[in-house]
Amino acid sequence: MNQAPATPTFVPDGFGSRLKIGLVYMASSVVMEPEMYAMASDDVSVHTSRVTLPKVTVEGLTTMMESPELEQAVRLAAAAPLDVLCFGGTSASFVHGTAWDRDLIERIGRWAPGIPTTTASTATLAALEAVGAGPIALATPYVEEVNERAVRFLSENGHKVLSYEGLGITGDHALAEVTLEEVFELACRVDVPEATAVFISCTNLRTVGAIAALEAELGKPVISAVQASFWHCLEIGGVAGAKPGYGSLFDDRLAPRS
């Protein structure tokens, strides 16, 4: 008598059976995808299309955002059966203010109809609201002209920037070379007691591996652009798809200081 075959045991394959995230990202950047996968549960996947960034300056960011490559990258991403689409450039989406960011979402919506869309900047604002943040401290790798645009964007959206520091980097490859230890030290330097949260900008700056340590050190929410983007995609998709250990944004451990 033949025995029934044993039930096969499968291992996770990262297919994205619960949520498929589309990401439009800089061609020269390497941080956001692995950080999103580090945070993602086994049933959430990330699918990337690329656009060229000449330089991390106001001129370079504007050139990228006005290039026909952007529409092409969005349309290529949208060829996949996505559940949500994120434009993964923080400074590129805030560089000309809130109206610029909102117009970007509208443009992406025309190029990728039917796919809910966010940007790293929009996601950041949603994340800051989710942790109840008011005034904040800001850490960036940017040059001063980009820092000024970041301060303006955050301030016009209700988050007064009490202190900030940028590392003065304009090369995209150099952004990814900043270590987690350096990011940790930068975030600690910019924090002030009156700040209700610390925001670390840039999606090609390593951050998510340091967030839990920073929150333990500072005793307040720490939001990064990559973390916020991933979180917002999960929120839009209605999926609790994050692994533990990536900050109070996901688990509400910390309340902002009054």
mmCIF file of C-alpha atoms in Angstrom:
data_model
loop_
_atom_site.group_PDB
_atom_site.id
_atom_site.type_symbol
_atom_site.label_atom_id
_atom_site.label_comp_id
_atom_site.label_asym_id
_atom_site.label_seq_id
_atom_site.Cartn_x
_atom_site.Cartn_y
_atom_site.Cartn_z
ATOM 1 C CA MET A 1 0.000 0.000 0.000
ATOM 2 C CA ASN A 2 1.435 3.297 -1.057
ATOM 3 C CA GLN A 3 1.721 5.958 1.620
ATOM 4 C CA ALA A 4 0.395 9.420 0.937
ATOM 5 C CA PRO A 5 3.216 11.832 0.082
ATOM 6 C CA ALA A 6 4.400 13.996 2.956
ATOM 7 C CA THR A 7 3.225 17.572 2.978
ATOM 8 C CA PRO A 8 6.065 19.610 1.468
ATOM 9 C CA THR A 9 7.822 22.209 3.596
ATOM 10 C CA PHE A 10 8.448 25.490 1.824
ATOM 11 C CA VAL A 11 10.740 28.327 2.861
ATOM 12 C CA PRO A 12 10.028 32.044 2.328
ATOM 13 C CA ASP A 13 10.757 33.214 -1.192
ATOM 14 C CA GLY A 14 10.040 36.951 -0.834
ATOM 15 C CA PHE A 15 7.324 36.874 -3.466
ATOM 16 C CA GLY A 16 5.225 39.712 -2.051
ATOM 17 C CA SER A 17 2.006 37.747 -1.732
ATOM 18 C CA ARG A 18 0.523 40.425 0.561
ATOM 19 C CA LEU A 19 2.056 43.612 -0.837
ATOM 20 C CA LYS A 20 4.133 44.528 -3.879
ATOM 21 C CA ILE A 21 5.798 47.925 -3.527
ATOM 22 C CA GLY A 22 7.000 49.761 -6.608
ATOM 23 C CA LEU A 23 9.972 52.068 -6.093
ATOM 24 C CA VAL A 24 11.257 54.772 -8.436
ATOM 25 C CA TYR A 25 14.792 55.403 -7.244
ATOM 26 C CA MET A 26 18.036 57.074 -8.242
ATOM 27 C CA ALA A 27 20.204 55.018 -10.611
ATOM 28 C CA SER A 28 23.349 55.720 -8.596
ATOM 29 C CA SER A 29 21.805 54.932 -5.184
ATOM 30 C CA VAL A 30 22.174 51.654 -3.288
ATOM 31 C CA VAL A 31 20.704 52.086 0.214
ATOM 32 C CA MET A 32 16.914 52.196 0.005
ATOM 33 C CA GLU A 33 16.213 48.764 -1.496
ATOM 34 C CA PRO A 34 18.261 46.721 1.014
ATOM 35 C CA GLU A 35 16.925 48.792 3.916
ATOM 36 C CA MET A 36 13.340 48.208 2.795
ATOM 37 C CA TYR A 37 13.994 44.497 2.472
ATOM 38 C CA ALA A 38 15.616 44.479 5.916
ATOM 39 C CA MET A 39 12.380 45.879 7.367
ATOM 40 C CA ALA A 40 9.978 43.827 5.238
ATOM 41 C CA SER A 41 8.204 40.659 6.280
ATOM 42 C CA ASP A 42 8.581 37.696 3.933
ATOM 43 C CA ASP A 43 5.341 38.460 2.094
ATOM 44 C CA VAL A 44 6.228 42.063 1.128
ATOM 45 C CA SER A 45 8.379 42.707 -1.948
ATOM 46 C CA VAL A 46 10.015 45.742 -3.584
ATOM 47 C CA HIS A 47 10.296 46.290 -7.351
ATOM 48 C CA THR A 48 12.519 49.103 -8.569
ATOM 49 C CA SER A 49 12.822 51.362 -11.600
ATOM 50 C CA ARG A 50 15.657 53.890 -11.934
ATOM 51 C CA VAL A 51 16.224 57.515 -12.907
ATOM 52 C CA THR A 52 19.528 59.395 -13.304
ATOM 53 C CA LEU A 53 20.602 61.902 -10.623
ATOM 54 C CA PRO A 54 23.420 64.197 -11.845
ATOM 55 C CA LYS A 55 24.335 65.649 -8.426
ATOM 56 C CA VAL A 56 22.764 66.190 -4.992
ATOM 57 C CA THR A 57 22.361 69.938 -5.440
ATOM 58 C CA VAL A 58 19.285 72.048 -6.175
ATOM 59 C CA GLU A 59 20.307 72.216 -9.847
ATOM 60 C CA GLY A 60 21.020 68.492 -10.083
ATOM 61 C CA LEU A 61 17.790 67.490 -8.344
ATOM 62 C CA THR A 62 15.742 69.800 -10.548
ATOM 63 C CA THR A 63 17.380 68.429 -13.695
ATOM 64 C CA MET A 64 16.455 64.887 -12.681
ATOM 65 C CA MET A 65 12.862 65.782 -11.874
ATOM 66 C CA GLU A 66 12.365 67.595 -15.176
ATOM 67 C CA SER A 67 13.953 64.842 -17.268
ATOM 68 C CA PRO A 68 11.773 62.610 -19.479
ATOM 69 C CA GLU A 69 13.545 59.721 -17.734
ATOM 70 C CA LEU A 70 11.252 60.223 -14.744
ATOM 71 C CA GLU A 71 8.076 59.465 -16.672
ATOM 72 C CA GLN A 72 9.751 56.511 -18.343
ATOM 73 C CA ALA A 73 10.887 55.119 -14.977
ATOM 74 C CA VAL A 74 7.384 55.442 -13.524
ATOM 75 C CA ARG A 75 5.756 53.780 -16.522
ATOM 76 C CA LEU A 76 8.278 50.921 -16.434
ATOM 77 C CA ALA A 77 7.634 50.357 -12.729
ATOM 78 C CA ALA A 78 3.882 50.443 -13.301
ATOM 79 C CA ALA A 79 4.139 47.629 -15.852
ATOM 80 C CA ALA A 80 4.348 45.296 -12.849
ATOM 81 C CA PRO A 81 1.237 44.346 -10.811
ATOM 82 C CA LEU A 82 1.975 46.774 -7.986
ATOM 83 C CA ASP A 83 -0.123 47.555 -4.920
ATOM 84 C CA VAL A 84 1.555 50.896 -4.163
ATOM 85 C CA LEU A 85 4.203 53.071 -5.823
ATOM 86 C CA CYS A 86 6.761 55.247 -4.020
ATOM 87 C CA PHE A 87 9.051 57.901 -5.468
ATOM 88 C CA GLY A 88 12.137 57.313 -3.358
ATOM 89 C CA GLY A 89 13.828 60.711 -3.460
ATOM 90 C CA THR A 90 13.468 62.933 -0.409
ATOM 91 C CA SER A 91 15.269 66.101 -1.455
ATOM 92 C CA ALA A 92 14.031 65.654 -5.027
ATOM 93 C CA SER A 93 10.429 65.747 -3.832
ATOM 94 C CA PHE A 94 10.795 68.667 -1.367
ATOM 95 C CA VAL A 95 13.315 70.780 -3.299
ATOM 96 C CA HIS A 96 10.725 73.263 -4.580
ATOM 97 C CA GLY A 97 8.231 73.059 -1.748
ATOM 98 C CA THR A 98 4.952 71.405 -0.851
ATOM 99 C CA ALA A 99 3.156 72.253 -4.105
ATOM 100 C CA TRP A 100 6.034 70.644 -6.042
ATOM 101 C CA ASP A 101 5.694 67.442 -4.021
ATOM 102 C CA ARG A 102 1.924 67.319 -4.508
ATOM 103 C CA ASP A 103 2.285 67.959 -8.231
ATOM 104 C CA LEU A 104 4.780 65.094 -8.410
ATOM 105 C CA ILE A 105 2.207 62.716 -6.914
ATOM 106 C CA GLU A 106 -0.362 63.924 -9.460
ATOM 107 C CA ARG A 107 2.069 63.407 -12.335
ATOM 108 C CA ILE A 108 2.941 59.902 -11.165
ATOM 109 C CA GLY A 109 -0.777 59.186 -10.882
ATOM 110 C CA ARG A 110 -1.220 60.106 -14.567
ATOM 111 C CA TRP A 111 1.716 57.920 -15.601
ATOM 112 C CA ALA A 112 0.719 55.000 -13.371
ATOM 113 C CA PRO A 113 -3.085 55.164 -13.233
ATOM 114 C CA GLY A 114 -4.811 53.070 -10.625
ATOM 115 C CA ILE A 115 -1.755 52.594 -8.381
ATOM 116 C CA PRO A 116 -1.807 54.476 -5.049
ATOM 117 C CA THR A 117 1.258 56.721 -4.865
ATOM 118 C CA THR A 118 3.446 58.396 -2.288
ATOM 119 C CA THR A 119 6.826 60.140 -2.182
ATOM 120 C CA ALA A 120 9.575 60.094 0.417
ATOM 121 C CA SER A 121 8.610 63.645 1.441
ATOM 122 C CA THR A 122 4.889 62.930 1.693
ATOM 123 C CA ALA A 123 5.673 59.762 3.645
ATOM 124 C CA THR A 124 7.888 61.734 6.015
ATOM 125 C CA LEU A 125 5.087 64.163 6.830
ATOM 126 C CA ALA A 126 2.692 61.261 7.407
ATOM 127 C CA ALA A 127 5.213 59.538 9.683
ATOM 128 C CA LEU A 128 5.862 62.690 11.722
ATOM 129 C CA GLU A 129 2.121 63.088 12.169
ATOM 130 C CA ALA A 130 1.783 59.434 13.185
ATOM 131 C CA VAL A 131 4.252 59.853 16.062
ATOM 132 C CA GLY A 132 2.660 63.166 17.095
ATOM 133 C CA ALA A 133 5.720 65.246 16.302
ATOM 134 C CA GLY A 134 5.750 69.033 16.464
ATOM 135 C CA PRO A 135 9.086 70.875 16.404
ATOM 136 C CA ILE A 136 11.930 68.634 15.256
ATOM 137 C CA ALA A 137 15.673 68.324 14.867
ATOM 138 C CA LEU A 138 16.982 67.584 11.362
ATOM 139 C CA ALA A 139 20.004 65.530 10.298
ATOM 140 C CA THR A 140 21.010 65.392 6.629
ATOM 141 C CA PRO A 141 23.974 64.594 4.384
ATOM 142 C CA TYR A 142 23.176 67.625 2.196
ATOM 143 C CA VAL A 143 24.883 70.878 1.297
ATOM 144 C CA GLU A 144 23.453 74.075 2.791
ATOM 145 C CA GLU A 145 21.307 75.064 -0.202
ATOM 146 C CA VAL A 146 19.455 71.745 0.048
ATOM 147 C CA ASN A 147 19.272 71.955 3.853
ATOM 148 C CA GLU A 148 17.536 75.325 3.530
ATOM 149 C CA ARG A 149 14.925 73.766 1.224
ATOM 150 C CA ALA A 150 14.396 70.941 3.741
ATOM 151 C CA VAL A 151 13.892 73.375 6.625
ATOM 152 C CA ARG A 152 11.424 75.394 4.559
ATOM 153 C CA PHE A 153 9.442 72.313 3.507
ATOM 154 C CA LEU A 154 9.187 70.951 7.028
ATOM 155 C CA SER A 155 8.335 74.343 8.508
ATOM 156 C CA GLU A 156 5.562 75.059 6.010
ATOM 157 C CA ASN A 157 4.062 71.703 6.968
ATOM 158 C CA GLY A 158 3.947 72.417 10.696
ATOM 159 C CA HIS A 159 7.329 71.137 11.867
ATOM 160 C CA LYS A 160 9.577 73.951 13.008
ATOM 161 C CA VAL A 161 13.197 72.873 12.695
ATOM 162 C CA LEU A 162 14.908 73.769 15.979
ATOM 163 C CA SER A 163 18.355 72.582 14.934
ATOM 164 C CA TYR A 164 19.952 70.961 11.927
ATOM 165 C CA GLU A 165 23.239 69.851 10.461
ATOM 166 C CA GLY A 166 24.246 68.616 7.015
ATOM 167 C CA LEU A 167 27.378 66.739 5.978
ATOM 168 C CA GLY A 168 27.916 68.773 2.797
ATOM 169 C CA ILE A 169 27.890 65.809 0.396
ATOM 170 C CA THR A 170 26.942 66.301 -3.273
ATOM 171 C CA GLY A 171 27.989 62.933 -4.751
ATOM 172 C CA ASP A 172 25.420 60.150 -4.590
ATOM 173 C CA HIS A 173 27.995 57.378 -4.156
ATOM 174 C CA ALA A 174 29.538 59.277 -1.237
ATOM 175 C CA LEU A 175 26.172 59.415 0.523
ATOM 176 C CA ALA A 176 26.037 55.639 0.769
ATOM 177 C CA GLU A 177 29.557 55.512 2.191
ATOM 178 C CA VAL A 178 28.535 57.288 5.417
ATOM 179 C CA THR A 179 28.609 54.664 8.172
ATOM 180 C CA LEU A 180 25.851 53.915 10.658
ATOM 181 C CA GLU A 181 28.174 55.112 13.405
ATOM 182 C CA GLU A 182 28.504 58.487 11.664
ATOM 183 C CA VAL A 183 24.739 58.714 11.184
ATOM 184 C CA PHE A 184 24.205 57.909 14.873
ATOM 185 C CA GLU A 185 26.634 60.633 15.931
ATOM 186 C CA LEU A 186 25.076 63.157 13.539
ATOM 187 C CA ALA A 187 21.572 62.524 14.865
ATOM 188 C CA CYS A 188 22.776 62.836 18.450
ATOM 189 C CA ARG A 189 24.502 66.123 17.656
ATOM 190 C CA VAL A 190 21.431 67.752 16.134
ATOM 191 C CA ASP A 191 19.020 66.713 18.878
ATOM 192 C CA VAL A 192 17.898 69.346 21.376
ATOM 193 C CA PRO A 193 15.621 68.830 24.404
ATOM 194 C CA GLU A 194 12.767 70.831 22.853
ATOM 195 C CA ALA A 195 12.648 68.677 19.697
ATOM 196 C CA THR A 196 9.750 66.220 19.749
ATOM 197 C CA ALA A 197 11.404 63.966 17.159
ATOM 198 C CA VAL A 198 14.546 63.684 15.063
ATOM 199 C CA PHE A 199 14.229 63.367 11.294
ATOM 200 C CA ILE A 200 17.091 61.938 9.221
ATOM 201 C CA SER A 201 16.659 62.889 5.576
ATOM 202 C CA CYS A 202 17.931 61.205 2.382
ATOM 203 C CA THR A 203 17.127 57.792 0.933
ATOM 204 C CA ASN A 204 20.731 56.990 0.027
ATOM 205 C CA LEU A 205 21.953 57.496 3.593
ATOM 206 C CA ARG A 206 22.065 54.402 5.794
ATOM 207 C CA THR A 207 19.666 54.865 8.722
ATOM 208 C CA VAL A 208 17.309 52.040 9.601
ATOM 209 C CA GLY A 209 19.935 49.947 11.382
ATOM 210 C CA ALA A 210 20.554 52.813 13.821
ATOM 211 C CA ILE A 211 16.983 53.917 14.587
ATOM 212 C CA ALA A 212 16.343 51.642 17.568
ATOM 213 C CA ALA A 213 19.694 52.588 19.110
ATOM 214 C CA LEU A 214 18.991 56.285 18.562
ATOM 215 C CA GLU A 215 15.552 56.078 20.160
ATOM 216 C CA ALA A 216 17.044 54.304 23.152
ATOM 217 C CA GLU A 217 19.709 57.014 23.420
ATOM 218 C CA LEU A 218 17.490 60.056 22.817
ATOM 219 C CA GLY A 219 14.196 58.888 24.334
ATOM 220 C CA LYS A 220 12.084 60.222 21.461
ATOM 221 C CA PRO A 221 10.874 59.098 18.032
ATOM 222 C CA VAL A 222 13.456 58.999 15.264
ATOM 223 C CA ILE A 223 12.137 59.051 11.706
ATOM 224 C CA SER A 224 14.231 58.427 8.618
ATOM 225 C CA ALA A 225 13.239 58.942 5.003
ATOM 226 C CA VAL A 226 13.635 55.273 4.083
ATOM 227 C CA GLN A 227 11.809 54.061 7.191
ATOM 228 C CA ALA A 228 8.965 56.534 6.627
ATOM 229 C CA SER A 229 8.653 55.598 2.946
ATOM 230 C CA PHE A 230 8.388 51.895 3.722
ATOM 231 C CA TRP A 231 5.957 52.510 6.591
ATOM 232 C CA HIS A 232 3.735 54.709 4.419
ATOM 233 C CA CYS A 233 3.620 52.084 1.673
ATOM 234 C CA LEU A 234 2.441 49.556 4.268
ATOM 235 C CA GLU A 235 -0.149 52.034 5.546
ATOM 236 C CA ILE A 236 -1.475 52.698 2.055
ATOM 237 C CA GLY A 237 -1.583 48.975 1.353
ATOM 238 C CA GLY A 238 -3.262 48.209 4.671
ATOM 239 C CA VAL A 239 -0.602 45.635 5.538
ATOM 240 C CA ALA A 240 1.259 45.144 8.823
ATOM 241 C CA GLY A 241 4.347 43.947 7.011
ATOM 242 C CA ALA A 242 7.343 45.147 9.025
ATOM 243 C CA LYS A 243 9.775 43.096 11.049
ATOM 244 C CA PRO A 244 10.311 44.261 14.652
ATOM 245 C CA GLY A 245 13.214 46.483 15.643
ATOM 246 C CA TYR A 246 12.930 49.439 13.271
ATOM 247 C CA GLY A 247 11.543 52.155 15.470
ATOM 248 C CA SER A 248 8.555 53.422 17.378
ATOM 249 C CA LEU A 249 6.912 54.485 14.117
ATOM 250 C CA PHE A 250 5.948 50.829 13.711
ATOM 251 C CA ASP A 251 5.152 49.934 17.305
ATOM 252 C CA ASP A 252 4.223 53.192 19.101
ATOM 253 C CA ARG A 253 6.691 52.604 21.940
ATOM 254 C CA LEU A 254 7.551 56.264 22.402
ATOM 255 C CA ALA A 255 5.358 59.292 22.854
ATOM 256 C CA PRO A 256 6.760 62.690 21.795
ATOM 257 C CA ARG A 257 7.776 65.105 24.490
ATOM 258 C CA SER A 258 5.448 68.018 25.146
#
